[in-house]
Short mmCIF file of C-alpha atoms in Angstrom, two decimals:
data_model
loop_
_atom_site.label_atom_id
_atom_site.label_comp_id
_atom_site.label_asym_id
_atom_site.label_seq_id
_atom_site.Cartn_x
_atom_site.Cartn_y
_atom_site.Cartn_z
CA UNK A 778 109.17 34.25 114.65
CA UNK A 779 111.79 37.14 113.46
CA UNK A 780 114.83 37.48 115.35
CA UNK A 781 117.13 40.19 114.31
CA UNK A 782 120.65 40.66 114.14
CA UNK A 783 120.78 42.99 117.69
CA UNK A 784 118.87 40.33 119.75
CA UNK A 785 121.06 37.56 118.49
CA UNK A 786 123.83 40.23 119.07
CA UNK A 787 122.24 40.97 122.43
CA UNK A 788 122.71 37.03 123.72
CA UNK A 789 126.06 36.63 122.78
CA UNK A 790 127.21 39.62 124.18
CA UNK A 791 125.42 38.61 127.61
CA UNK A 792 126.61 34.80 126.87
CA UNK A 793 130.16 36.61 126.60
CA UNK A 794 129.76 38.79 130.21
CA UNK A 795 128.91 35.56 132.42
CA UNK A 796 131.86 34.10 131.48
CA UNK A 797 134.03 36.16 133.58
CA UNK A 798 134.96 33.54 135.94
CA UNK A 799 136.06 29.71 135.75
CA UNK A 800 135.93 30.07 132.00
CA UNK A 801 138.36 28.03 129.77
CA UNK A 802 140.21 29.51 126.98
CA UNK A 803 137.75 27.16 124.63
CA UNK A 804 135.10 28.80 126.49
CA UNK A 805 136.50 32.71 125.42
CA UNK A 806 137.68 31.41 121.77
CA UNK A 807 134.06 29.99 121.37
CA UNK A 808 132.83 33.33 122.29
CA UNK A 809 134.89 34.84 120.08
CA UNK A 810 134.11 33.07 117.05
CA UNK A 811 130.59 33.73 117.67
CA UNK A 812 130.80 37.03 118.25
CA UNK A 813 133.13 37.55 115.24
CA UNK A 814 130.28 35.94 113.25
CA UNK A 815 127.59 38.32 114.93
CA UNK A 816 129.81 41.05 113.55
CA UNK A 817 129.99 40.27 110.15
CA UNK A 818 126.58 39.94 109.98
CA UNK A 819 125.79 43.36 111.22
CA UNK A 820 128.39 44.84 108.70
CA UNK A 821 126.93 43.14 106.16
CA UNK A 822 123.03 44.78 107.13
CA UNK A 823 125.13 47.94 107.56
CA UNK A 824 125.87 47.34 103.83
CA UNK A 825 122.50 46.90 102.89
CA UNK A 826 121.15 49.56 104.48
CA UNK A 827 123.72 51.73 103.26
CA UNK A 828 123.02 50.79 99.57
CA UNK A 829 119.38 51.46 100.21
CA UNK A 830 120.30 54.88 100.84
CA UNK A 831 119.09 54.59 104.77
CA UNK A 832 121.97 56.26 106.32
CA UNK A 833 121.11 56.57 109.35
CA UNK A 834 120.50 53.31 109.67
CA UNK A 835 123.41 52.14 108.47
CA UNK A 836 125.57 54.24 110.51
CA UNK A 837 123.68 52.98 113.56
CA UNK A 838 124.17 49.13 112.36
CA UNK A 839 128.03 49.93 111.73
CA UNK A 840 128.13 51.57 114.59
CA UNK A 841 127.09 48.55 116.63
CA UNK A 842 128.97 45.69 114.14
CA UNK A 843 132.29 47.49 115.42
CA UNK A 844 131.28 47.22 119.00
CA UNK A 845 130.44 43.53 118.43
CA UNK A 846 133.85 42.81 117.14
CA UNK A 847 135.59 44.47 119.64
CA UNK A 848 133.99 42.89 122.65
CA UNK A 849 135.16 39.98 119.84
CA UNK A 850 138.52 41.24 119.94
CA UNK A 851 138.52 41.15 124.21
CA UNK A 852 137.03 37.84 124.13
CA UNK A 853 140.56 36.22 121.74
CA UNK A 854 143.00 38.23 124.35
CA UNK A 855 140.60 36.66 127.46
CA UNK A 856 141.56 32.91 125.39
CA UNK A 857 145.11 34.21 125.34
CA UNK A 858 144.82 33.56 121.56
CA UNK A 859 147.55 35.66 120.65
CA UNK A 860 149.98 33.48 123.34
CA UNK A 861 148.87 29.77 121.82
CA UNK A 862 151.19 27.49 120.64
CA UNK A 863 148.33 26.49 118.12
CA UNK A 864 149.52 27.93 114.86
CA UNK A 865 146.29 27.83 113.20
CA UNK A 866 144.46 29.71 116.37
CA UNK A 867 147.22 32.16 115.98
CA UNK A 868 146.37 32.76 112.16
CA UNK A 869 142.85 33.04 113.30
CA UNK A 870 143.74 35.61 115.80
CA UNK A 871 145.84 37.49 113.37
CA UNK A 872 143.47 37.68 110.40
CA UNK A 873 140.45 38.98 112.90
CA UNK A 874 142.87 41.58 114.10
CA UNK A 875 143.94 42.50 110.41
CA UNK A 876 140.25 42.98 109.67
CA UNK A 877 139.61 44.98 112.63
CA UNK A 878 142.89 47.38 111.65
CA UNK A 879 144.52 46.27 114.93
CA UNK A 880 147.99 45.72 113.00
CA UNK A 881 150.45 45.29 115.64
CA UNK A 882 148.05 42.47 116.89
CA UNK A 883 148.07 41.07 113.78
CA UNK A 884 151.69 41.34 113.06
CA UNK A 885 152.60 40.26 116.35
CA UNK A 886 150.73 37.15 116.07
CA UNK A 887 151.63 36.09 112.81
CA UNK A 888 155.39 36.61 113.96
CA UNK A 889 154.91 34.68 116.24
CA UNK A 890 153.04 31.86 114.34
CA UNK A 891 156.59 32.23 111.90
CA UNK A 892 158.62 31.41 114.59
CA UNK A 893 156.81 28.22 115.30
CA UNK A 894 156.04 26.92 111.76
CA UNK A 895 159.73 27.50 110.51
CA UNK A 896 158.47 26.51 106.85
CA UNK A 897 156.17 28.94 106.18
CA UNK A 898 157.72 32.37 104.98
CA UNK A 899 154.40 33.85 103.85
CA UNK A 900 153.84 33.94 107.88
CA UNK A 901 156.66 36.21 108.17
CA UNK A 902 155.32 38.53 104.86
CA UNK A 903 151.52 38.90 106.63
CA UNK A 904 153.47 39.84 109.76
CA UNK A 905 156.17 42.55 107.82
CA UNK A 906 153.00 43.76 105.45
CA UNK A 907 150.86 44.07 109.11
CA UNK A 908 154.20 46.01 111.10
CA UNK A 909 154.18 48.19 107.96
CA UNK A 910 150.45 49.19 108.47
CA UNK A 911 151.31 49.71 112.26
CA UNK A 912 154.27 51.90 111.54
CA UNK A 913 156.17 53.37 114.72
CA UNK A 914 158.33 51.17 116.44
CA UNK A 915 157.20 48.02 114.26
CA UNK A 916 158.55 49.22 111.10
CA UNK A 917 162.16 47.92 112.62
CA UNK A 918 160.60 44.30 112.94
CA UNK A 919 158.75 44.93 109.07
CA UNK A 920 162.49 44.95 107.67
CA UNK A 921 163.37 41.95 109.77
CA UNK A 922 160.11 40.21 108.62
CA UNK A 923 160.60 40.47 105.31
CA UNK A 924 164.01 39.50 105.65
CA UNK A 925 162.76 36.72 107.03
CA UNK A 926 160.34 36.10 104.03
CA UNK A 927 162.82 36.29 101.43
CA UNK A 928 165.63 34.14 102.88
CA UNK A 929 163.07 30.86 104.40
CA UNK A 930 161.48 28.42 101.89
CA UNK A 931 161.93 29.91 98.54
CA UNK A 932 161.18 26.25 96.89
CA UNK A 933 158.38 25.60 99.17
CA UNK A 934 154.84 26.02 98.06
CA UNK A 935 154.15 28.81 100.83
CA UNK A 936 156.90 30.96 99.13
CA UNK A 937 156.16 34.44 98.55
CA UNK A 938 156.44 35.98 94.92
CA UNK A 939 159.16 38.55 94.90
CA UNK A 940 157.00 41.11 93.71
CA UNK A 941 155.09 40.91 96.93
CA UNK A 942 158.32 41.88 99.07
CA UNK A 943 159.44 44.13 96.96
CA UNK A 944 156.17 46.15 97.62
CA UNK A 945 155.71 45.86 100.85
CA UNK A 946 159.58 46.92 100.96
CA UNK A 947 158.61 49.85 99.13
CA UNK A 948 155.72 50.73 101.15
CA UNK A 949 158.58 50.37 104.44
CA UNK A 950 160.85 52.83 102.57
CA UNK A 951 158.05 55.32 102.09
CA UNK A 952 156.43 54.82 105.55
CA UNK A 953 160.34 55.77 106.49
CA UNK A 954 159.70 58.72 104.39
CA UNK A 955 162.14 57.82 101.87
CA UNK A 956 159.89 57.48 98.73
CA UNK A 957 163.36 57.44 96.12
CA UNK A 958 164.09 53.96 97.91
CA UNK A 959 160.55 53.34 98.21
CA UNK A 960 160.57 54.13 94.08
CA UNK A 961 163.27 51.48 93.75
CA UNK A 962 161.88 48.72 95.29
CA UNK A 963 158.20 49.27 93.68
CA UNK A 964 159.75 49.39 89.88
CA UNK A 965 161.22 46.29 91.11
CA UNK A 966 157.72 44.78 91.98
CA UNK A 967 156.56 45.81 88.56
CA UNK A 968 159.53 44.20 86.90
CA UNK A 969 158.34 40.78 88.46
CA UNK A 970 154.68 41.53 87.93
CA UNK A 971 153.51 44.61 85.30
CA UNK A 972 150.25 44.56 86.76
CA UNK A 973 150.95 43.92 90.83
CA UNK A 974 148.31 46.50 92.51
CA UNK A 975 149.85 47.49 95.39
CA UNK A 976 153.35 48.53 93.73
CA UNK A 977 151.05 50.42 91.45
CA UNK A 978 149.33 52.38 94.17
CA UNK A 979 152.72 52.86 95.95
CA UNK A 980 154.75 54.10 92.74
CA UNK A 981 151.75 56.78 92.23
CA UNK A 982 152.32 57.89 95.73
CA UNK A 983 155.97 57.87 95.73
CA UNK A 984 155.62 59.57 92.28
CA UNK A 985 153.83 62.50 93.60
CA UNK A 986 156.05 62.77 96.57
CA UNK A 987 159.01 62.97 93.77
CA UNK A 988 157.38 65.79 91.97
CA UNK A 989 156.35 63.46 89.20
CA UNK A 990 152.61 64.19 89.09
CA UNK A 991 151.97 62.85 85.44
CA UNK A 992 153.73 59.90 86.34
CA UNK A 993 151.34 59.53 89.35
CA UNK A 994 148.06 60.33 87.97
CA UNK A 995 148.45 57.89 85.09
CA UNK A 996 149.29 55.28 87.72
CA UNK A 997 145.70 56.19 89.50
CA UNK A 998 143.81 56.57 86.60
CA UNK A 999 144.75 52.90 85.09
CA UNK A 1000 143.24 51.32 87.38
CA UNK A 1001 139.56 52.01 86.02
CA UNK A 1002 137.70 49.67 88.44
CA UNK A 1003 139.30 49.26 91.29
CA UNK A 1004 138.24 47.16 94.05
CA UNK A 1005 136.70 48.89 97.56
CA UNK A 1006 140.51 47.99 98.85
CA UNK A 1007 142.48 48.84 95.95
CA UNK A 1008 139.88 52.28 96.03
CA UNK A 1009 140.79 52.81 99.74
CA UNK A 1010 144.57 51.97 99.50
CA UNK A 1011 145.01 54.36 96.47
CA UNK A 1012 143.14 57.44 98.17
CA UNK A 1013 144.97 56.94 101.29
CA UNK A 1014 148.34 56.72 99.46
CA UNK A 1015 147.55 59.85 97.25
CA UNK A 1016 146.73 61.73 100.57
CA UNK A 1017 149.98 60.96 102.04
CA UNK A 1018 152.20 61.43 99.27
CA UNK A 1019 150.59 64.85 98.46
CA UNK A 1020 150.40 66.06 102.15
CA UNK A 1021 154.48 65.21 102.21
CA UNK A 1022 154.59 66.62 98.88
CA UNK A 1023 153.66 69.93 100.72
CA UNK A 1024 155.43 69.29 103.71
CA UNK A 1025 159.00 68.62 102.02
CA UNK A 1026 157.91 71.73 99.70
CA UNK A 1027 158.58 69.56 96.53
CA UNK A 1028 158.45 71.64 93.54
CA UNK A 1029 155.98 70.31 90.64
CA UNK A 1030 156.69 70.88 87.21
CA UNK A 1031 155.12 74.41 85.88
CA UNK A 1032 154.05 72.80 82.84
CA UNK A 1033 150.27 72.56 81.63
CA UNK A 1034 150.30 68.72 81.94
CA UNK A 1035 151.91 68.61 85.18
CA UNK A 1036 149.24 71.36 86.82
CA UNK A 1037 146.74 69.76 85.30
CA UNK A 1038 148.03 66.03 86.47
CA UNK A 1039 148.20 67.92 90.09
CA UNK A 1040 144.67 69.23 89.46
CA UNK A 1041 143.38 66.01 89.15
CA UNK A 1042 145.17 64.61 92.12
CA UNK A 1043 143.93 67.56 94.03
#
C-alpha cells in the first residue's frame, strides 16, 4: 500500500491540531520534529519534481512543504522552545528557524543559548551572522554578538576563525550601508583565508557599491561552480550593491573594461 507524502503530511498536521489542550511541551516539540521531518520530505519531492521539469507540480509540493514547516515553526513556540533552558533544544530551535529564514528567531535563540553555555563563542557568531540577516533593530545586537565571539574562548575548540568575524563584520558594515568599512573588514577575511566565500561575495558587492566594477565582476566570476547558497548569496549581494550603486549615484569608470565589467553585472 502507497502512502504519499500529503497523507502522511495530512496526519501529522491533524495529530498537531488535537493537541491544543493539556499538551506538554514534549508533546509540541515531538510534533515539531515530526512535522519538520514531513517538511523536508516534501521539499525534497518539490526538488524532484522540479528537476523533472513538472513545474507545476513542484510549485504545488513547495507550496505545501512551507506550510508544513510553518505549522512546524508554531508547534516549537507552542513547546516554548525558544524559552528552554536546554541548550541543545535551543540550537534545535535556532537552526529550524535559520532554515526557514526566520532570523531574528534564530538569532534570538542562539543568543540566548550563548548566554547559558558561556564557553561556546561560535553560539554568539550563529546569533551575530543570524541578527545580520534580520537587519533593523538587530544589527545593534550583531556588533555586540560578534564582540562577544571574538573576545570568549579563543583557545577553545568551539573558537571561531577570524576570517569568519571579519565577514560577517563586513556584511554588518554594508547592511549599515557603509561598504568602505564593510571593504575593510572583508580584505581582512581574505588576509586570514584567500579563498573564504562569503568575504568573496561581500568584497564583489562592496566593490560595485565603490564604483569598482572590474574589481567586482572578477570576484563573481571566480567562483565557477558555486554552490545553490554561494549562487543565491552572490546574486542577492550583486542586487544590493548595484541597486545602492544607483541610489548613492556612484559614478563607474567610463572605460571599456569597466562598462563592460558593469554589463556583465547588469
Amino acid at each position: 500500500m502507497r502512502c504519499d507524502g500529503w497523507g502522511a503530511s495530512s496526519r501529522l498536521l491533524f495529530a498537531a491540531l488535537v493537541c491544543i489542550s493539556g499538551c506538554s511541551n514534549n508533546d509540541y516539540l515531538s510534533s515539531a520534529r515530526e512535522l519538520d521531518q514531513s517538511g523536508a520530505a516534501e521539499m525534497a519531492r518539490a526538488q524532484t519534481l522540479f528537476n523533472q521539469g513538472q513545474a507545476d507540480e513542484a510549485n504545488a509540493a513547495a507550496q505545501s512543504a512551507q506550510d508544513t514547516l510553518k505549522r512546524a515553526r508554531d508547534a516549537y513556540l507552542a513547546a516554548r522552545a525558544d524559552q528552554s533552558r536546554d541548550v541543545a533544544v535551543l540550537v534545535e530551535f535556532a537552526e529550524f528557524s535559520e532554515r526557514l529564514q526566520d532570523h531574528d528567531l534564530a538569532g534570538e535563540a542562539f543568543a540566548r543559548a550563548a548566554k547559558i553555555e558561556a564557553e561556546r563563542p561560535d553560539l554568539w557568531y550563529r546569533a551575530a551572522r543570524n541578527f545580520v540577516e534580520a537587519r533593523g533593530r538587530y544589527l545593534d545586537a550583531a556588533g555586540e554578538a560578534l564582540d562577544k565571539a571574538s573576545q570568549a574562548g579563543a583557545s577553545e575548540a568551539t573558537a571561531v576563525p577570524r576570517a569568519d568575524i571579519e565577514a560577517i563584520r563586513g556584511d554588518l558594515f554594508a547592511a549599515i550601508g557603509l561598504p568602505g568599512e564593510a571593504a575593510t573588514h572583508y580584505a581582512s577575511a581574505l588576509a586570514e583565508s584567500p579563498d573564504h566565500a562569503r568575504a568573496r561575495i561581500g568584497m564583489a558587492g562592496a566593490a560595485l557599491q565603490n564604483g569598482d566594477v572590474e574589481r567586482s565582476i572578477e570576484l563573481a566570476e571566480s567562483f565557477e561552480q558555486p554552490t545553490p547558497a554561494e549562487g543565491a548569496l552572490l546574486d542577492r549581494t550583486l542586487r544590493a550593491a548595484f541597486l545602492a550603486s544607483r541610489r548613492d549615484r556612484v559614478v563607474m569608470p567610463d572605460t571599456a573594461p569597466a562598462q563592460r565589467a558593469l554589463a556583465k553585472v547588469c
